[in-house]
Tab-separated table of C-alpha atoms in Angstrom:
chain	number	residue	atom	x	y	z
Q	1	MET	CA	98.217	100.991	118.893
Q	2	ILE	CA	99.837	97.657	120.141
Q	3	ALA	CA	103.204	98.523	119.166
Q	4	VAL	CA	103.520	102.009	120.195
Q	5	ALA	CA	102.178	100.964	123.924
Q	6	ASP	CA	104.791	98.236	124.296
Q	7	ALA	CA	107.325	101.179	123.007
Q	8	GLY	CA	106.330	103.253	125.960
Q	9	PHE	CA	103.609	105.749	124.065
Q	10	ARG	CA	99.754	106.133	125.337
Q	11	ALA	CA	97.871	105.421	122.454
Q	12	ILE	CA	94.291	106.701	122.055
Q	13	ALA	CA	92.229	105.664	118.816
Q	14	PRO	CA	88.518	106.883	119.160
Q	15	ASP	CA	85.901	106.465	116.545
Q	16	PHE	CA	84.772	109.383	114.582
Q	17	ARG	CA	81.263	110.825	115.717
Q	18	GLY	CA	78.861	108.562	113.461
Q	19	TYR	CA	81.350	105.419	112.747
Q	20	GLY	CA	81.964	102.266	114.420
Q	21	LEU	CA	80.860	102.315	118.374
Q	22	SER	CA	80.316	106.094	118.544
Q	23	GLN	CA	77.087	108.078	118.663
Q	24	GLN	CA	75.129	109.283	115.319
Q	25	PRO	CA	74.935	113.365	115.037
Q	26	PRO	CA	71.062	114.085	115.542
Q	27	GLU	CA	71.669	115.697	112.035
Q	28	PRO	CA	74.159	113.777	109.557
Q	29	GLU	CA	73.229	115.581	106.896
Q	30	ASN	CA	74.453	118.903	109.181
Q	31	ALA	CA	77.452	117.493	110.067
Q	32	SER	CA	80.534	119.159	109.070
Q	33	TRP	CA	84.589	118.743	109.471
Q	34	SER	CA	85.026	121.264	112.113
Q	35	ASP	CA	82.891	119.004	114.371
Q	36	LEU	CA	85.468	116.442	114.042
Q	37	ILE	CA	88.445	118.825	115.032
Q	38	ALA	CA	86.397	120.033	118.192
Q	39	ASP	CA	85.950	116.379	119.091
Q	40	LEU	CA	89.519	115.742	118.562
Q	41	LEU	CA	90.279	118.710	120.656
Q	42	SER	CA	87.726	117.765	123.517
Q	43	ILE	CA	89.450	114.474	123.907
Q	44	LEU	CA	92.595	115.580	124.292
Q	45	ASP	CA	91.196	117.979	126.977
Q	46	HIS	CA	89.166	114.851	128.675
Q	47	PHE	CA	92.410	112.827	128.614
Q	48	SER	CA	94.583	115.929	129.620
Q	49	ALA	CA	96.894	115.318	126.703
Q	50	SER	CA	98.552	118.489	126.338
Q	51	LYS	CA	100.469	117.822	123.372
Q	52	VAL	CA	100.093	114.471	120.993
Q	53	PHE	CA	101.024	112.833	117.741
Q	54	VAL	CA	98.593	112.552	115.330
Q	55	VAL	CA	98.185	109.169	113.332
Q	56	ALA	CA	95.893	109.230	110.480
Q	57	ARG	CA	94.809	107.421	107.438
Q	58	ASP	CA	92.870	108.424	104.445
Q	59	PHE	CA	90.844	111.071	105.158
Q	60	GLY	CA	91.787	111.364	108.418
Q	61	ALA	CA	95.192	112.941	107.267
Q	62	MET	CA	92.895	116.327	106.528
Q	63	VAL	CA	91.312	116.258	109.901
Q	64	ALA	CA	95.228	115.714	111.123
Q	65	TYR	CA	96.563	118.200	109.091
Q	66	GLN	CA	93.547	120.820	109.677
Q	67	PHE	CA	93.988	120.156	113.543
Q	68	ALA	CA	97.736	120.516	113.400
Q	69	LEU	CA	97.219	123.652	111.497
Q	70	LEU	CA	94.897	125.528	114.013
Q	71	PHE	CA	96.304	123.970	117.245
Q	72	PRO	CA	100.002	123.571	116.209
Q	73	ASP	CA	101.071	124.084	120.102
Q	74	ARG	CA	99.108	120.895	120.910
Q	75	VAL	CA	100.974	118.647	118.100
Q	76	SER	CA	104.059	117.211	118.128
Q	77	GLY	CA	103.949	115.823	115.072
Q	78	VAL	CA	101.587	114.056	112.039
Q	79	VAL	CA	101.858	110.772	110.758
Q	80	THR	CA	99.388	109.989	107.333
Q	81	LEU	CA	98.865	107.033	105.673
Q	82	SER	CA	97.592	106.562	102.091
Q	83	VAL	CA	96.984	110.571	101.857
Q	84	PRO	CA	99.175	113.327	102.409
Q	85	PHE	CA	98.719	116.817	102.907
Q	86	VAL	CA	96.576	117.814	99.931
Q	87	THR	CA	95.501	121.224	98.144
Q	88	GLU	CA	93.236	122.664	95.833
Q	89	ALA	CA	95.459	121.877	92.839
Q	90	ILE	CA	94.630	118.475	93.723
Q	91	SER	CA	91.067	117.769	92.018
Q	92	ILE	CA	89.052	114.804	91.426
Q	93	ASN	CA	86.634	117.291	88.912
Q	94	THR	CA	88.324	115.991	86.001
Q	95	LEU	CA	87.594	112.440	86.549
Q	96	PRO	CA	84.881	110.441	84.532
Q	97	GLU	CA	81.765	110.366	86.143
Q	98	GLY	CA	81.665	107.318	87.300
Q	99	PHE	CA	84.602	107.949	89.836
Q	100	TYR	CA	83.593	106.293	92.929
Q	101	MET	CA	83.996	109.828	94.792
Q	102	LEU	CA	81.889	111.458	92.311
Q	103	ARG	CA	78.956	109.239	92.247
Q	104	TRP	CA	79.351	108.651	96.041
Q	105	LEU	CA	78.719	112.724	96.377
Q	106	VAL	CA	75.268	112.335	95.132
Q	107	PRO	CA	72.449	112.019	97.634
Q	108	GLY	CA	70.587	108.721	97.735
Q	109	ARG	CA	72.610	107.114	94.840
Q	110	ALA	CA	75.156	105.560	97.031
Q	111	GLU	CA	72.369	104.579	99.657
Q	112	ALA	CA	70.627	102.866	96.919
Q	113	ASP	CA	73.529	100.966	95.655
Q	114	PHE	CA	74.940	99.498	98.948
Q	115	GLY	CA	71.046	99.073	99.741
Q	116	ARG	CA	70.881	95.754	97.450
Q	117	PHE	CA	73.547	94.167	99.244
Q	118	ASP	CA	74.123	92.983	103.339
Q	119	VAL	CA	76.480	95.262	104.917
Q	120	ARG	CA	78.911	92.740	105.039
Q	121	THR	CA	79.339	92.018	101.442
Q	122	VAL	CA	79.493	96.062	101.125
Q	123	VAL	CA	82.808	95.779	103.744
Q	124	ARG	CA	83.851	93.044	101.504
Q	125	ASN	CA	83.491	94.890	98.374
Q	126	ILE	CA	84.994	98.326	99.283
Q	127	TYR	CA	87.933	96.032	100.783
Q	128	ILE	CA	88.072	94.297	97.121
Q	129	LEU	CA	87.927	96.994	94.829
Q	130	PHE	CA	90.075	99.498	96.937
Q	131	SER	CA	93.003	97.276	97.441
Q	132	GLY	CA	93.897	97.293	93.712
Q	133	SER	CA	96.020	99.862	92.025
Q	134	GLU	CA	93.410	101.214	89.605
Q	135	LEU	CA	91.079	104.185	90.298
Q	136	PRO	CA	87.350	102.597	90.651
Q	137	VAL	CA	85.377	103.850	87.788
Q	138	ALA	CA	82.302	102.822	86.740
Q	139	ALA	CA	80.571	102.626	83.406
Q	140	GLU	CA	77.465	104.714	82.719
Q	141	ASP	CA	75.358	101.472	83.102
Q	142	GLN	CA	77.139	100.551	86.281
Q	143	GLU	CA	77.274	101.049	89.940
Q	144	ILE	CA	80.380	101.084	92.263
Q	145	MET	CA	79.352	97.567	93.796
Q	146	ASP	CA	78.984	96.550	90.405
Q	147	LEU	CA	82.866	96.614	89.583
Q	148	VAL	CA	83.501	93.502	92.193
Q	149	ASP	CA	82.697	90.320	90.997
Q	150	ALA	CA	81.067	88.130	93.476
Q	151	SER	CA	83.416	85.171	93.305
Q	152	SER	CA	86.629	87.705	93.835
Q	153	PRO	CA	88.454	86.459	96.797
Q	154	LEU	CA	89.558	89.094	100.038
Q	155	PRO	CA	93.284	90.118	99.952
Q	156	THR	CA	95.266	87.832	101.024
Q	157	TRP	CA	96.124	90.107	104.638
Q	158	PHE	CA	92.211	90.450	105.189
Q	159	SER	CA	90.875	87.417	107.048
Q	160	GLU	CA	86.936	86.321	107.153
Q	161	GLU	CA	87.225	87.376	110.643
Q	162	ASP	CA	88.162	90.901	109.963
Q	163	LEU	CA	85.616	91.187	108.079
Q	164	THR	CA	83.357	90.014	110.556
Q	165	ALA	CA	84.809	92.679	112.959
Q	166	TYR	CA	84.422	95.415	110.251
Q	167	ALA	CA	80.688	94.587	109.557
Q	168	ALA	CA	79.603	94.425	112.619
Q	169	LEU	CA	80.858	98.311	113.097
Q	170	TYR	CA	79.281	99.394	109.877
Q	171	GLU	CA	75.864	97.483	111.137
Q	172	ASN	CA	76.204	99.538	114.209
Q	173	SER	CA	76.975	102.865	112.373
Q	174	GLY	CA	75.052	102.522	108.822
Q	175	PHE	CA	76.448	104.217	106.080
Q	176	CYS	CA	74.856	107.646	106.052
Q	177	PHE	CA	77.482	109.718	108.389
Q	178	PRO	CA	80.066	108.122	106.498
Q	179	LEU	CA	78.670	109.072	103.036
Q	180	GLN	CA	78.349	112.854	104.579
Q	181	ILE	CA	81.760	112.705	106.271
Q	182	PRO	CA	83.953	112.538	104.228
Q	183	TYR	CA	82.330	112.527	100.811
Q	184	ARG	CA	79.551	115.007	100.644
Q	185	LYS	CA	81.465	117.064	102.765
Q	186	LEU	CA	84.925	117.845	100.974
Q	187	ASP	CA	83.985	120.803	99.775
Q	188	ASP	CA	83.399	122.608	103.430
Q	189	VAL	CA	86.632	121.799	104.671
Q	190	GLU	CA	87.504	125.235	106.408
Q	191	GLY	CA	90.632	126.906	104.720
Q	192	VAL	CA	93.331	127.848	105.792
Q	193	GLU	CA	95.082	131.024	103.903
Q	194	ASN	CA	98.926	130.420	103.120
Q	195	PRO	CA	98.858	127.060	104.950
Q	196	LYS	CA	102.250	125.395	106.367
Q	197	VAL	CA	102.331	123.103	108.907
Q	198	GLN	CA	104.953	124.168	111.144
Q	199	VAL	CA	105.592	120.473	112.738
Q	200	PRO	CA	107.685	117.493	111.876
Q	201	ALA	CA	105.290	115.033	109.396
Q	202	LEU	CA	105.779	111.676	107.990
Q	203	PHE	CA	103.616	110.035	105.173
Q	204	VAL	CA	103.586	106.326	104.472
Q	205	VAL	CA	102.186	105.065	101.298
Q	206	GLY	CA	102.024	102.011	98.994
Q	207	GLU	CA	103.535	102.478	95.451
Q	208	LYS	CA	100.676	100.324	94.307
Q	209	ASP	CA	97.869	103.051	96.286
Q	210	TYR	CA	95.483	103.590	93.602
Q	211	ILE	CA	95.201	107.125	95.800
Q	212	LEU	CA	98.856	107.888	93.689
Q	213	LYS	CA	96.459	107.560	90.745
Q	214	PHE	CA	94.618	111.041	91.260
Q	215	PRO	CA	95.277	113.748	88.752
Q	216	GLY	CA	98.573	115.410	89.459
Q	217	MET	CA	98.858	113.482	92.786
Q	218	ASP	CA	101.963	111.128	92.128
Q	219	ASP	CA	104.282	114.005	90.712
Q	220	TYR	CA	102.893	116.596	94.168
Q	221	VAL	CA	104.411	114.178	96.035
Q	222	ARG	CA	107.334	112.379	94.238
Q	223	SER	CA	108.345	115.891	93.130
Q	224	GLY	CA	108.528	117.145	96.824
Q	225	THR	CA	105.728	119.995	95.807
Q	226	VAL	CA	104.022	118.861	98.640
Q	227	LYS	CA	106.872	119.833	101.139
Q	228	ASN	CA	106.091	123.251	99.873
Q	229	TYR	CA	103.070	123.290	102.545
Q	230	VAL	CA	104.890	120.699	104.822
Q	231	PRO	CA	108.471	121.737	105.174
Q	232	ASP	CA	109.325	119.185	107.431
Q	233	LEU	CA	108.144	115.807	106.125
Q	234	ASP	CA	109.445	112.709	105.514
Q	235	ILE	CA	107.932	110.125	102.475
Q	236	LYS	CA	108.164	106.249	102.956
Q	237	PHE	CA	107.161	104.287	100.188
Q	238	ILE	CA	106.253	100.770	100.537
Q	239	PRO	CA	107.088	98.984	97.048
Q	240	GLU	CA	103.933	96.675	97.274
Q	241	GLY	CA	101.531	98.516	99.556
Q	242	SER	CA	98.145	99.166	98.643
Q	243	HIS	CA	95.655	102.043	99.673
Q	244	PHE	CA	95.576	99.523	102.886
Q	245	VAL	CA	99.186	99.490	103.595
Q	246	GLN	CA	99.033	99.374	107.714
Q	247	GLU	CA	97.161	96.157	107.387
Q	248	GLN	CA	98.962	94.833	104.574
Q	249	PHE	CA	102.530	95.836	106.011
Q	250	PRO	CA	101.454	96.448	109.715
Q	251	GLU	CA	105.462	95.411	110.946
Q	252	GLU	CA	106.648	98.048	108.034
Q	253	VAL	CA	104.646	100.760	108.932
Q	254	ASN	CA	105.050	100.377	112.884
Q	255	ARG	CA	109.141	100.017	112.129
Q	256	PHE	CA	108.441	103.763	110.604
Q	257	LEU	CA	105.596	105.149	113.003
Q	258	LEU	CA	108.135	104.097	115.701
Q	259	SER	CA	111.382	105.759	114.402
Q	260	PHE	CA	109.513	108.919	113.769
Q	261	LEU	CA	108.310	108.890	117.006
Q	262	LYS	CA	110.994	108.311	119.001
Q	263	LYS	CA	113.115	110.741	116.527
Q	264	HIS	CA	110.483	114.018	117.330
Q	265	SER	CA	109.728	112.794	121.150
Q	266	PRO	CA	110.812	115.565	123.760
């Protein structure tokens, strides 16, 4: 936000409903991806922002691209980190039962797993686990939190102060809604027939991001198949980047971001 503001842009970074400092939905189990699209539209209307660049990471990429498909006149471009535009061709259903997303789909399982630890430890474990290059998969007699040894250090680019700040946000929000959106509502994403994103886009991904180990994902990105859906897409790889590439290499990500914004600004 500081980098783009210093370059003369206005940056707005909301917490999704149910996350961070935002309020919890009254019925989290009935939440939908459409709610997030509606929230984004309302925020832009509130700030009288007629057209914007939408920058998103991880599951936020699904919201960003869905918004661009539904409201192309409100979008100047889309930037996503770690997760590209995805189609039904990329599936997790062929992965082992112990894959973290499949485990967290089961109501109550992640809650019981997380409930064995304080919030700070859960967030710590997730950062350690997801900064690796392999898909997080637990054995039959393990839970996902068991994959992280208590003595494992934090990544060098993630400080104890960072952990304190993030843990405080999850102390406020809890994990109930974050487990609903994205994990337990993945099948509820409203599809668009023959989707084709008509605005310029940038995808930044670390070469060591475990997301590239999803079945078919690496080829989908590197072969350019993704450009069948996002024709005006620029792809940038960061060789040592992990799933948290924007925290690991902020200057490099900002450089890619600012170059894209300046290129496509009116």
